[in-house]
Coordinates of C-alpha atoms in Angstrom, one line a residue:
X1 CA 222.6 -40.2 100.5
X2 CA 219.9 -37.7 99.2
X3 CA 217.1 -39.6 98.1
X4 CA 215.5 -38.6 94.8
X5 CA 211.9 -37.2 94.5
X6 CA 209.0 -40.5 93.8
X7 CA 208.0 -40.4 90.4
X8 CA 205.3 -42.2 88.8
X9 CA 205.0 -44.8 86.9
X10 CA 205.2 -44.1 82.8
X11 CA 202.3 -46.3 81.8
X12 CA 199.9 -45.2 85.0
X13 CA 200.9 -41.6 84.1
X14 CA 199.3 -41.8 80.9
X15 CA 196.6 -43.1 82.0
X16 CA 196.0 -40.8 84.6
X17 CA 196.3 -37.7 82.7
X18 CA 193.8 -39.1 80.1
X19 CA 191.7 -38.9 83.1
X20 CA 192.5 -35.6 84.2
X21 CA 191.1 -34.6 80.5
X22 CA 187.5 -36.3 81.7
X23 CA 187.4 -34.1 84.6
X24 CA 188.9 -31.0 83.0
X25 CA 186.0 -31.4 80.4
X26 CA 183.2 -31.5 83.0
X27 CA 184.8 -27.6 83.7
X28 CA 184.5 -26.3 80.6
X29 CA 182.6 -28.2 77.8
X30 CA 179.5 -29.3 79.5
X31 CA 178.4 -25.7 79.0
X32 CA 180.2 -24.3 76.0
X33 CA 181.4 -27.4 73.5
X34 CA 183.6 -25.2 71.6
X35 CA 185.6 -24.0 74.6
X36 CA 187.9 -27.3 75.0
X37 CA 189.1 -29.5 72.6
X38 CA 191.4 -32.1 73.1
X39 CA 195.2 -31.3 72.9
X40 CA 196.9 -33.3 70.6
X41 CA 199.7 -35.9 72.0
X42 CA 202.5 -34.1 70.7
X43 CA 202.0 -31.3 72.0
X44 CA 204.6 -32.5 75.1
X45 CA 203.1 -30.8 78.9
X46 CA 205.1 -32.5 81.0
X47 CA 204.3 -32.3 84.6
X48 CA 206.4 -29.9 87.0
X49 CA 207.5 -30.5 90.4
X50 CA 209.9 -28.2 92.7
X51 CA 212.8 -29.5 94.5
X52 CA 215.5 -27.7 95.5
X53 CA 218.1 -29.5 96.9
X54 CA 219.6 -28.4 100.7
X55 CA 223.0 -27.4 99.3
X56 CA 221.8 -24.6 97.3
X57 CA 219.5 -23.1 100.3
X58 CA 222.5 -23.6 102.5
X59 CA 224.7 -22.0 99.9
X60 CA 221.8 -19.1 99.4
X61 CA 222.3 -18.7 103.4
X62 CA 225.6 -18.7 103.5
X63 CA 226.0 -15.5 100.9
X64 CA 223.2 -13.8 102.9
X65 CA 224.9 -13.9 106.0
X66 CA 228.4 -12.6 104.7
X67 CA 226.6 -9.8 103.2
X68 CA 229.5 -6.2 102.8
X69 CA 227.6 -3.6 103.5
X70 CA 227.6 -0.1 102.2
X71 CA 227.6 3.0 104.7
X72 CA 224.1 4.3 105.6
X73 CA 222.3 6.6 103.0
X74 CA 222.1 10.2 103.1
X75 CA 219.2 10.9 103.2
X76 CA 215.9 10.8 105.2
X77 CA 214.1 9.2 102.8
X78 CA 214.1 6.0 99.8
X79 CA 215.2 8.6 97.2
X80 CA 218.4 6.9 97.2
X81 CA 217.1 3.2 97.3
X82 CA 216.5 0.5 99.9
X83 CA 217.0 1.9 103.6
X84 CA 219.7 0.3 105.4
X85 CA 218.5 -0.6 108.3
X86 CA 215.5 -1.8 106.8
X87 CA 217.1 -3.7 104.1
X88 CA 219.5 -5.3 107.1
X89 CA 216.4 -6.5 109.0
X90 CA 214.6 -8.0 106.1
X91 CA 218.2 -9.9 104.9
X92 CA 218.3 -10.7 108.3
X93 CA 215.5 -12.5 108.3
X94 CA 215.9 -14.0 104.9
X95 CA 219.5 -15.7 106.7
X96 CA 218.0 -17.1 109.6
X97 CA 214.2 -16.8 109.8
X98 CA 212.9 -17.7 106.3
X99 CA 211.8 -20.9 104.8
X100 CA 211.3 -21.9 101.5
X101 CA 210.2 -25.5 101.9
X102 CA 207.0 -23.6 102.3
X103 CA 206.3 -22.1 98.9
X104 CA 207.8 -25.1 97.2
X105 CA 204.6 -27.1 98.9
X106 CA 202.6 -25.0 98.0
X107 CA 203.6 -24.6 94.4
X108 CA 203.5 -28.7 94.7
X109 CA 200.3 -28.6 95.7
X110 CA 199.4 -26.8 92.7
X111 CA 198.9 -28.3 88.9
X112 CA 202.5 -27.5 87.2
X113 CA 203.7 -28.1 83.9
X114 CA 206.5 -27.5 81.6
X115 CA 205.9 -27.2 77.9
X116 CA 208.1 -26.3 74.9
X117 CA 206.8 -23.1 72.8
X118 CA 209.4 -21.9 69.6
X119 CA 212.3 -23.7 71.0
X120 CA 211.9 -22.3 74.9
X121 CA 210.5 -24.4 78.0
X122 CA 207.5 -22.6 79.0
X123 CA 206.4 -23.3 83.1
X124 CA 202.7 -22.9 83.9
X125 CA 200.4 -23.4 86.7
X126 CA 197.0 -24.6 85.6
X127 CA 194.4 -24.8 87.6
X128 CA 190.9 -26.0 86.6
X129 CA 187.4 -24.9 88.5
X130 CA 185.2 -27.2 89.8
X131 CA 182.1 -25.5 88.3
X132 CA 181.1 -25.9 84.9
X133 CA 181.0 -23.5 82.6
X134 CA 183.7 -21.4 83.7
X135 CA 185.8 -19.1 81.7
X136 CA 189.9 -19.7 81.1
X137 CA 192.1 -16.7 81.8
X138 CA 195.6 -16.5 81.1
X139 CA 197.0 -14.2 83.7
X140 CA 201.1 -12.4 83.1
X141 CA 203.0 -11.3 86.0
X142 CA 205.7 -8.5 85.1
X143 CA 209.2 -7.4 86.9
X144 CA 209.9 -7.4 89.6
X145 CA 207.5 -9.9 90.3
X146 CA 206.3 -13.9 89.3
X147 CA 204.1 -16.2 89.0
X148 CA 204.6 -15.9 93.3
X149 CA 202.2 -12.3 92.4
X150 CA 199.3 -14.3 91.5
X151 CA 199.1 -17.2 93.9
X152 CA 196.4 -15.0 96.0
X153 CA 194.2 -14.8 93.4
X154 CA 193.7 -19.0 92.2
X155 CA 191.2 -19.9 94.4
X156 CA 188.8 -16.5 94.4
X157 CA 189.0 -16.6 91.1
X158 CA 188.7 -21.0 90.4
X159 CA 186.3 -20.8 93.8
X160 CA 184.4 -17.6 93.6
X161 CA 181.6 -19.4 95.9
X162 CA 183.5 -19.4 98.5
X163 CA 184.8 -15.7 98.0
X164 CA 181.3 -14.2 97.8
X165 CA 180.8 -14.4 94.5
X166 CA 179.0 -16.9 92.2
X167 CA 179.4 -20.0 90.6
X168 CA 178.6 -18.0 87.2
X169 CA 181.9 -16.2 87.7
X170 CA 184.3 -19.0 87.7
X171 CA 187.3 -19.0 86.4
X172 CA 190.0 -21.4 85.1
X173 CA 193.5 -20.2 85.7
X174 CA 196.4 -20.3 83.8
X175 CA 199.6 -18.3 85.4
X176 CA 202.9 -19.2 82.6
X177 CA 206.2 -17.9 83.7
X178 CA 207.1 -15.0 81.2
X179 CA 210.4 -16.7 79.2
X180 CA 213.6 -15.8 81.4
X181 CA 211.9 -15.8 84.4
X182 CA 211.4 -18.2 87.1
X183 CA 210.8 -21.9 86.2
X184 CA 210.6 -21.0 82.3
X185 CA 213.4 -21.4 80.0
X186 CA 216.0 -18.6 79.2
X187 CA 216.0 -17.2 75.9
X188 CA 219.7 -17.9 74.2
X189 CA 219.0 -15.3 71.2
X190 CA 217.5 -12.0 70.6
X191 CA 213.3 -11.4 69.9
X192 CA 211.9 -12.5 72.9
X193 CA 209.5 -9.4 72.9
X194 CA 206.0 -8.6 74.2
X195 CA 204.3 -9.6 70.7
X196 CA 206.3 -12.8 70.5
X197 CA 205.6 -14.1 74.1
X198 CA 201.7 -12.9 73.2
X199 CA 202.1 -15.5 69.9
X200 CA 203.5 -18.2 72.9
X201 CA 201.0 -17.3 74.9
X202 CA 198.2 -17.9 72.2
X203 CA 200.5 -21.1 71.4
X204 CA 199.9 -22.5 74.9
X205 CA 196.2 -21.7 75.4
X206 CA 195.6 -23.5 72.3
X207 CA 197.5 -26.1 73.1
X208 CA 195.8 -26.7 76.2
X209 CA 192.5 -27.2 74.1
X210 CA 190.8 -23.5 74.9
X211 CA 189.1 -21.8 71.6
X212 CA 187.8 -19.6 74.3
X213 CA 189.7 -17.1 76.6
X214 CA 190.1 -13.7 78.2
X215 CA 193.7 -12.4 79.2
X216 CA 195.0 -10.5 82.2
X217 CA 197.9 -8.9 82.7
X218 CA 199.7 -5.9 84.8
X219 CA 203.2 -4.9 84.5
X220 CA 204.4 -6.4 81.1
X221 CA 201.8 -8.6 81.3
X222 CA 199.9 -5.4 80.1
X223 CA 201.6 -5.5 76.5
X224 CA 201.9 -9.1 76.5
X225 CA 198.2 -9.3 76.9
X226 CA 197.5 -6.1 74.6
X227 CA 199.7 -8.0 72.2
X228 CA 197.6 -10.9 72.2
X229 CA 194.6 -8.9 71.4
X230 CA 196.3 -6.9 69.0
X231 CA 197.6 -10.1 67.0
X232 CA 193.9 -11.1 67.2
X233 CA 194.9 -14.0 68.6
X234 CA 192.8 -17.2 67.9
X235 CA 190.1 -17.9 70.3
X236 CA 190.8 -14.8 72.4
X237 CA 187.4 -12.8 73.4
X238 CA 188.8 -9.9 75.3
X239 CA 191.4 -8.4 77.6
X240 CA 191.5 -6.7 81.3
X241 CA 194.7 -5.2 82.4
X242 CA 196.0 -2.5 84.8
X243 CA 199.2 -0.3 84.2
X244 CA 197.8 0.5 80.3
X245 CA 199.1 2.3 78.1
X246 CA 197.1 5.5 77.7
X247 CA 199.6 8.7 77.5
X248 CA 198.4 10.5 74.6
X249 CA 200.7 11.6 72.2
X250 CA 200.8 15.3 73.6
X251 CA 201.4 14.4 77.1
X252 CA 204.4 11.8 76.1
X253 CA 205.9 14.9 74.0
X254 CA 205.6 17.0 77.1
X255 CA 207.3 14.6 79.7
X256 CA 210.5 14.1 77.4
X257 CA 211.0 18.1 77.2
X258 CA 208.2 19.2 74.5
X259 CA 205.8 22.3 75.9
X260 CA 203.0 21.5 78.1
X261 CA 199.6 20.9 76.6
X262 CA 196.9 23.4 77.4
X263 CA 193.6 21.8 77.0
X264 CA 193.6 19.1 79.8
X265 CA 191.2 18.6 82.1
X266 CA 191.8 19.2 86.1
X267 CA 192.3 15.4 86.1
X268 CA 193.8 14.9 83.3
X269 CA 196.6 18.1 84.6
X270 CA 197.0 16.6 87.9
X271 CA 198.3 12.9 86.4
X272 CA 200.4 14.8 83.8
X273 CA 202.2 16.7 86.8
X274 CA 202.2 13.1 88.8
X275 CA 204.5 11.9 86.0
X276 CA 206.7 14.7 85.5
X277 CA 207.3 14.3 89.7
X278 CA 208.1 10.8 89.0
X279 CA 210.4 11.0 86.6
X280 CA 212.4 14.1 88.5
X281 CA 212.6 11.4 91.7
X282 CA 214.2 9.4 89.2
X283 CA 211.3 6.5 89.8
X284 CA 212.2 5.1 86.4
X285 CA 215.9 4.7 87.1
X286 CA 215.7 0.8 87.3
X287 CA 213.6 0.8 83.7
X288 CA 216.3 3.0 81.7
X289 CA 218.8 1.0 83.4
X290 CA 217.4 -2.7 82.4
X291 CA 216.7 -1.3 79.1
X292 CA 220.0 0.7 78.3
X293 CA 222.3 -2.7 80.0
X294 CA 220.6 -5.8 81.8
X295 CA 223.5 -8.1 81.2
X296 CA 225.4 -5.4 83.6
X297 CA 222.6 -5.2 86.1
X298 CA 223.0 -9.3 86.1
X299 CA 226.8 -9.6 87.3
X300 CA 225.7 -8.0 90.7
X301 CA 222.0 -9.4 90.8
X302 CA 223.4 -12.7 90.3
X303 CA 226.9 -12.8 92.6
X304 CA 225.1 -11.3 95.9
X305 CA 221.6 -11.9 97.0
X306 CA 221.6 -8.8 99.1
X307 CA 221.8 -6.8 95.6
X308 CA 219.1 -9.1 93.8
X309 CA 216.6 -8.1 96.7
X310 CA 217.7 -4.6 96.6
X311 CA 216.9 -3.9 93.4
X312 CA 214.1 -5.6 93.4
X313 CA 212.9 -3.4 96.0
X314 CA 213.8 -0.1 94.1
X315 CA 210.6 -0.5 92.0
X316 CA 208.6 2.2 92.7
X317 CA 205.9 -0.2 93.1
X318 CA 207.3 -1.1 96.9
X319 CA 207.5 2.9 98.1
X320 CA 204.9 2.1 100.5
X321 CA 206.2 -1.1 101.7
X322 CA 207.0 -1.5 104.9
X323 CA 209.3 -4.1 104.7
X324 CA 207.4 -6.5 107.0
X325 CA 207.1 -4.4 110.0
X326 CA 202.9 -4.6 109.4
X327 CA 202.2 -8.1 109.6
X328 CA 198.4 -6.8 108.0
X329 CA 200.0 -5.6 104.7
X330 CA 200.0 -7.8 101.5
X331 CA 202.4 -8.5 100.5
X332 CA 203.7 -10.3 103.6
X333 CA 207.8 -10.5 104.2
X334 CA 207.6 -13.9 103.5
X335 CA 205.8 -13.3 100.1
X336 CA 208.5 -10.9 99.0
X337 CA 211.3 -13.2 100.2
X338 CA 209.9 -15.9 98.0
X339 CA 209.5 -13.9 95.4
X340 CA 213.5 -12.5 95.6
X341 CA 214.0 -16.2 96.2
X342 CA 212.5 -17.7 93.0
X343 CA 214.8 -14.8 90.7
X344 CA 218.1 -16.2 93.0
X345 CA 217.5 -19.8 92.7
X346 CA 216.3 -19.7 89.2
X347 CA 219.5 -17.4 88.4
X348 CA 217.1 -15.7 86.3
X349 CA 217.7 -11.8 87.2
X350 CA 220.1 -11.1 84.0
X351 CA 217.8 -13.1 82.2
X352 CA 214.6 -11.2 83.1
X353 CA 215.8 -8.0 83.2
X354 CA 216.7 -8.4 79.3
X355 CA 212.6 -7.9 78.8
X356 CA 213.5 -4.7 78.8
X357 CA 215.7 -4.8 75.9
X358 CA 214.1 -6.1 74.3
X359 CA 211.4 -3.8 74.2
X360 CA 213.6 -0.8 73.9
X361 CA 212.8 0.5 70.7
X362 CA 208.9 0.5 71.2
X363 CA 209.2 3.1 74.1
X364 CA 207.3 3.3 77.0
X365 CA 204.7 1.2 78.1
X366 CA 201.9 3.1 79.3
X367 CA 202.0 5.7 76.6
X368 CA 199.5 4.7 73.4
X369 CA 200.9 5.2 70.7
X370 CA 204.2 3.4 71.6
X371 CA 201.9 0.2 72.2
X372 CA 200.0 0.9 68.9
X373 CA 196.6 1.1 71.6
X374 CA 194.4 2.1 68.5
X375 CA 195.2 -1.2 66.8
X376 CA 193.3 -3.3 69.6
X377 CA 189.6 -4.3 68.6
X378 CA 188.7 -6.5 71.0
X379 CA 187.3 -5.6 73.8
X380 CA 189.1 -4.2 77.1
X381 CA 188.6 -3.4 80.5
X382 CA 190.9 -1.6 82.4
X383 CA 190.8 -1.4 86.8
X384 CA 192.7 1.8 87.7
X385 CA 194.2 0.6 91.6
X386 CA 194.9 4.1 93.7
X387 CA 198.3 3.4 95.1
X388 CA 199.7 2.3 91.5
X389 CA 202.6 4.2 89.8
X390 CA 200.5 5.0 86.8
X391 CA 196.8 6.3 87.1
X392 CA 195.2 7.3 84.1
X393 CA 192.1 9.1 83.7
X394 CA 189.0 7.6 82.2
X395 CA 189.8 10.4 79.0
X396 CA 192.4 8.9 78.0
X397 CA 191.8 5.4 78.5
X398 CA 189.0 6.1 76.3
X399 CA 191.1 7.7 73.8
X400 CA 193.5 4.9 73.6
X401 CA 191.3 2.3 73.4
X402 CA 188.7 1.9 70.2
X403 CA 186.5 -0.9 72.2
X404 CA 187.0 0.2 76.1
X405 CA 184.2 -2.0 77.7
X406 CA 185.0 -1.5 81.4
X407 CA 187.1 1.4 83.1
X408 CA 186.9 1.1 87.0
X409 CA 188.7 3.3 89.8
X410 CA 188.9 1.5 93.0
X411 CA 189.8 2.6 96.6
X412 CA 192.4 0.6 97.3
X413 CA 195.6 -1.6 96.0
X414 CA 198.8 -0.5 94.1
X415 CA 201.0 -2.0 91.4
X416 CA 201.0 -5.4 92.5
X417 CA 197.4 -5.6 93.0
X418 CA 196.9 -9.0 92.9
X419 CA 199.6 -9.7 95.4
X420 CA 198.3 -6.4 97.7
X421 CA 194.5 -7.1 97.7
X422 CA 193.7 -10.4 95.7
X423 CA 189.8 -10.4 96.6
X424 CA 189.6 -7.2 95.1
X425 CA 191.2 -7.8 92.5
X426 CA 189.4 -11.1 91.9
X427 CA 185.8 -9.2 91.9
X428 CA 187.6 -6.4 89.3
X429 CA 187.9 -9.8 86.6
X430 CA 184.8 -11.2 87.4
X431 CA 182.4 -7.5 86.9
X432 CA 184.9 -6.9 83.7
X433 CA 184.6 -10.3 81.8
X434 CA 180.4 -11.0 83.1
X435 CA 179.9 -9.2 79.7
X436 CA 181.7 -11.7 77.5
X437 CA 180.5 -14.8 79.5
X438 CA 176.7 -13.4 78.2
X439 CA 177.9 -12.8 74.9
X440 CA 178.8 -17.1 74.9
X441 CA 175.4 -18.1 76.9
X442 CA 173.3 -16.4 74.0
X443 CA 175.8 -17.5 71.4
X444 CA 175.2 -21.2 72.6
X445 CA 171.7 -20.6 73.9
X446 CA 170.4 -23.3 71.2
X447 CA 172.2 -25.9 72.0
X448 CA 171.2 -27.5 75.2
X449 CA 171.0 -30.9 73.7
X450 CA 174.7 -31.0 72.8
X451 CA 175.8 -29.3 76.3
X452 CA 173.4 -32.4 77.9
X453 CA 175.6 -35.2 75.5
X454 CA 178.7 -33.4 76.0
X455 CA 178.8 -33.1 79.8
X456 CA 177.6 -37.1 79.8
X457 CA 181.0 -37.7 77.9
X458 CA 183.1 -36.4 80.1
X459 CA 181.5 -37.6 83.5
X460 CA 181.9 -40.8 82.1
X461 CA 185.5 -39.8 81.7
X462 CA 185.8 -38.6 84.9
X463 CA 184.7 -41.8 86.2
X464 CA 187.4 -44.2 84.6
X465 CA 190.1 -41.9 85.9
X466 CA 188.8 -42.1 89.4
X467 CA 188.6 -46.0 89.0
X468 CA 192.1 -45.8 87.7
X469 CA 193.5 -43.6 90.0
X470 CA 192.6 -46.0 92.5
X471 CA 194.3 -49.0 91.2
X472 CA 198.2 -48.8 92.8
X473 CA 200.7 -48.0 90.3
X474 CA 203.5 -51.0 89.6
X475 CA 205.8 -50.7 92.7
X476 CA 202.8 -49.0 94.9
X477 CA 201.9 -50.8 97.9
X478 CA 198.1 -50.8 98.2
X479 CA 196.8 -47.5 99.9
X480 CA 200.3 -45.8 99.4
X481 CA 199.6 -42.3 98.6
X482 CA 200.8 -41.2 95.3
X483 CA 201.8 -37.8 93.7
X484 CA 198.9 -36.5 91.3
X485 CA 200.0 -34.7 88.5
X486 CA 197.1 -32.7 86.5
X487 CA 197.0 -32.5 83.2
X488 CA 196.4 -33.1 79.1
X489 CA 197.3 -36.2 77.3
X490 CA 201.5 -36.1 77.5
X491 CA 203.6 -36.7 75.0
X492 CA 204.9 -40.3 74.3
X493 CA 208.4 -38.8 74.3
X494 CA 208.0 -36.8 77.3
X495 CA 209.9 -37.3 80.3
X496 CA 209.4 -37.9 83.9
X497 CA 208.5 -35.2 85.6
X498 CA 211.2 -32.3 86.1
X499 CA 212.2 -30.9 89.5
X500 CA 213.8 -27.8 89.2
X501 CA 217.1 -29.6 90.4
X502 CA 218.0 -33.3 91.4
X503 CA 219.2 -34.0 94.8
X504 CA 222.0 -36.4 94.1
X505 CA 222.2 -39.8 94.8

């Protein structure tokens, strides 16, 4: 008989996430007293656990291992898609080799939640810094990846002490799932779209007591961010993203058959050519594909986990990945695994594939005028990474983007930069948001006596949940360790707390 995972006690839970709001507070309003607020009780964040029970990884191993392969490909080269011999090895591996008891304890050992925004479960991590005054960022992962892209970046960017930086640039983290994927619900109707998950974003931040923020986002988590500052969301001070949408209108007329433009710049030529190359190689195959027909990509995605994990691996983002056989490159095996993992367990490759869809009629994402780029006033900061699939010149960024603030070419990194160099990418938030952070010490430069009160009120909070930690919860032996669960006030009509599946009993 499978035992089921502990969960605490109703009463105690309450109490201790009352507690966790004490110490969350020391983060955040003992420097700015209008950056938190409390969440109301209603509001329903229920804590998150994963458990996956053995039959599905058995079951998961078992379809791995009686993989049908197709004949070897043609040709020298990934023009045609995953290698096979490559593809074998990695699968391989993934049947015999991998283990993902590993990233569910780490995910465990991370703050989790589950909330519902317009009628869809929304899964977060949240994770709060241990030095005051730092900033919240809501940071969107895109397809092919998950909230398994951002995992790297937590503790440079809630710890930056210990990652060379200062206690000035900290950061609290909030990584959703984007609805459809991983631990989020799946949208049963039509209109889950960039701008409505940037309304749910704005939804959650608030209801997590920030009315102040920046966003992040690459891969669709560029539009769902640019959405965010577009709708002005409430409380949001400013943006960073990388793939953004700067193609001016010229240069999207020329790549879909229109005649060349003639004033460009030598840079500006040599990116326009880039994309014309790219779309010959038929790099945005998989994105006309999901876009045209993601329920039919689904059927195969979701019957063979050979097929989820090679198209995953068609994204153009993974042409220089070298499917595990250099231990040094970032993303690891392992990493990639869990993040094909994640999509097969969670059943969620129809369901995230229909992003696409649903953005169908706005065009293409990294061309301006499709994104309505001249609408954004807030301000933006864009890192161009070297090895991405997009990399727009300065020009143009400038041209899309009314209140550009911070345009940055780095040396290294590709599309999934926070996956491929996470430090990097950690310093690239902290040098674009150190503006804003000034822009909130002079605007609460007057108000020292508050900040002093404030930060009182909440140590004093902090205390009382440590004293009530302590006590054992009804059933607890004394010193028996158990589960923590971060987090606001829950709801009174919230449940326990929600593995992703029950082991039976």
């Amino acid at each position: 008989m499978t035992k089921r995972p502990e969960i605490i006690d109703r009463d105690r839970r309450r109490l201790l996430s009352t507690a966790t709001l004490g110490f969350a507070a020391v983060g955040a309003a003992s420097l700015f007293p209008s950056m938190l607020i409390a969440a109301s009780a209603g509001d329903g964040i229920r804590p998150f656990r994963v458990y996956v029970p053995d039959e599905q990884l058995a079951d998961l191993r078992r379809r791995v291992l009686a993989t049908r392969w197709p004949d070897r490909e043609t040709a020298s080269d990934q023009s045609q898609g995953a290698p096979l011999e490559k593809l074998q090895r990695l699968v391989r591996y993934w049947g015999t080799g991998y283990n993902w008891r590993k990233l569910e304890k780490k995910l465990n050992a991370l703050p989790q939640f589950i909330t519902e925004i317009d009628r869809v479960d929304i899964h977060f991590i949240h994770v709060r810094s241990k030095h005051p005054n730092a900033l919240p960022v809501i940071v969107t992962h895109g397809w092919p990846g998950s909230i398994v892209e951002q995992l790297k970046i937590i503790d440079p960017l809630t710890n930056p002490t210990a990652h060379g930086g200062s206690a000035e640039d900290a950061f609290d983290v909030v990584i959703p799932s984007v609805p459809g994927y991983g631990f989020s619900g799946r949208p049963t109707s039509i209109g889950w779209d960039p701008d409505r998950i940037g309304r749910a974003w704005a939804m959650l931040m608030k209801r997590l007591g920030y009315t102040r923020y920046v966003a992040q986002g690459g891969d669709w988590g560029t539009p769902i961010s640019s959405a965010m500052a577009r709708q002005n969301a409430e409380g949001l001070l400013g943006i960073h993203i990388n793939l953004p949408a700067t193609v001016p209108p010229d240069v999207a007329a020329a790549l879909t058959g229109g005649p060349a433009p003639m004033d460009l710049s030598d840079k500006e030529r040599a990116q326009f050519e880039a994309l014309m190359a790219s779309g010959k190689k038929g790099n945005l195959a998989y994105f006309t594909m999901m876009t045209a027909r993601p329920q039919t990509v689904g059927y195969g995605a979701t019957d063979s986990p050979t097929g989820l994990a090679a198209w995953v691996l068609v994204h153009p983002g993974f042409n220089d990945w070298k499917y595990g056989d250099d231990p040094a490159q970032s993303p690891t095996k392992d990493d990639v695994l869990d993040n094909i993992t994640l999509y097969w367990l969670t059943n969620t490759a129809a369901s995230a594939a229909r992003l696409y869809w649903e953005n169908g009629a706005r065009g293409s994402v990294i061309v301006a005028v499709a994104q309505r780029t001249s609408e954004i006033a807030l301000p933006v900061a864009i890192t161009v990474f070297p090895e991405d699939v997009y990399r727009p010149p300065e020009t143009w960024a400038r041209r899309a983007y009314p209140n550009l603030t911070y345009f940055h070419e780095v040396d290294k990194g590709g599309h999934f930069a926070a996956w491929e160099q996470p430090e990097l990418f950690s310093a690239e938030l902290r040098a674009a948001f150190r503006p804003l952070r000034q822009s909130l010490f002079r605007l609460f430069e007057g108000r020292r006596p508050m900040r002093r009160i404030v930060s009182a009120l909440v140590a004093v909070g902090a205390l009382t949940g440590m004293v009530a930690y302590m006590a054992p919860a009804p059933g607890q032996a004394d010193g028996e360790a158990a589960p923590i669960y971060g987090g606001l006030p829950r709801s009174r009509k919230a449940g326990p707390c929600r593995p992703l599946f029950r082991a039976a009993t």
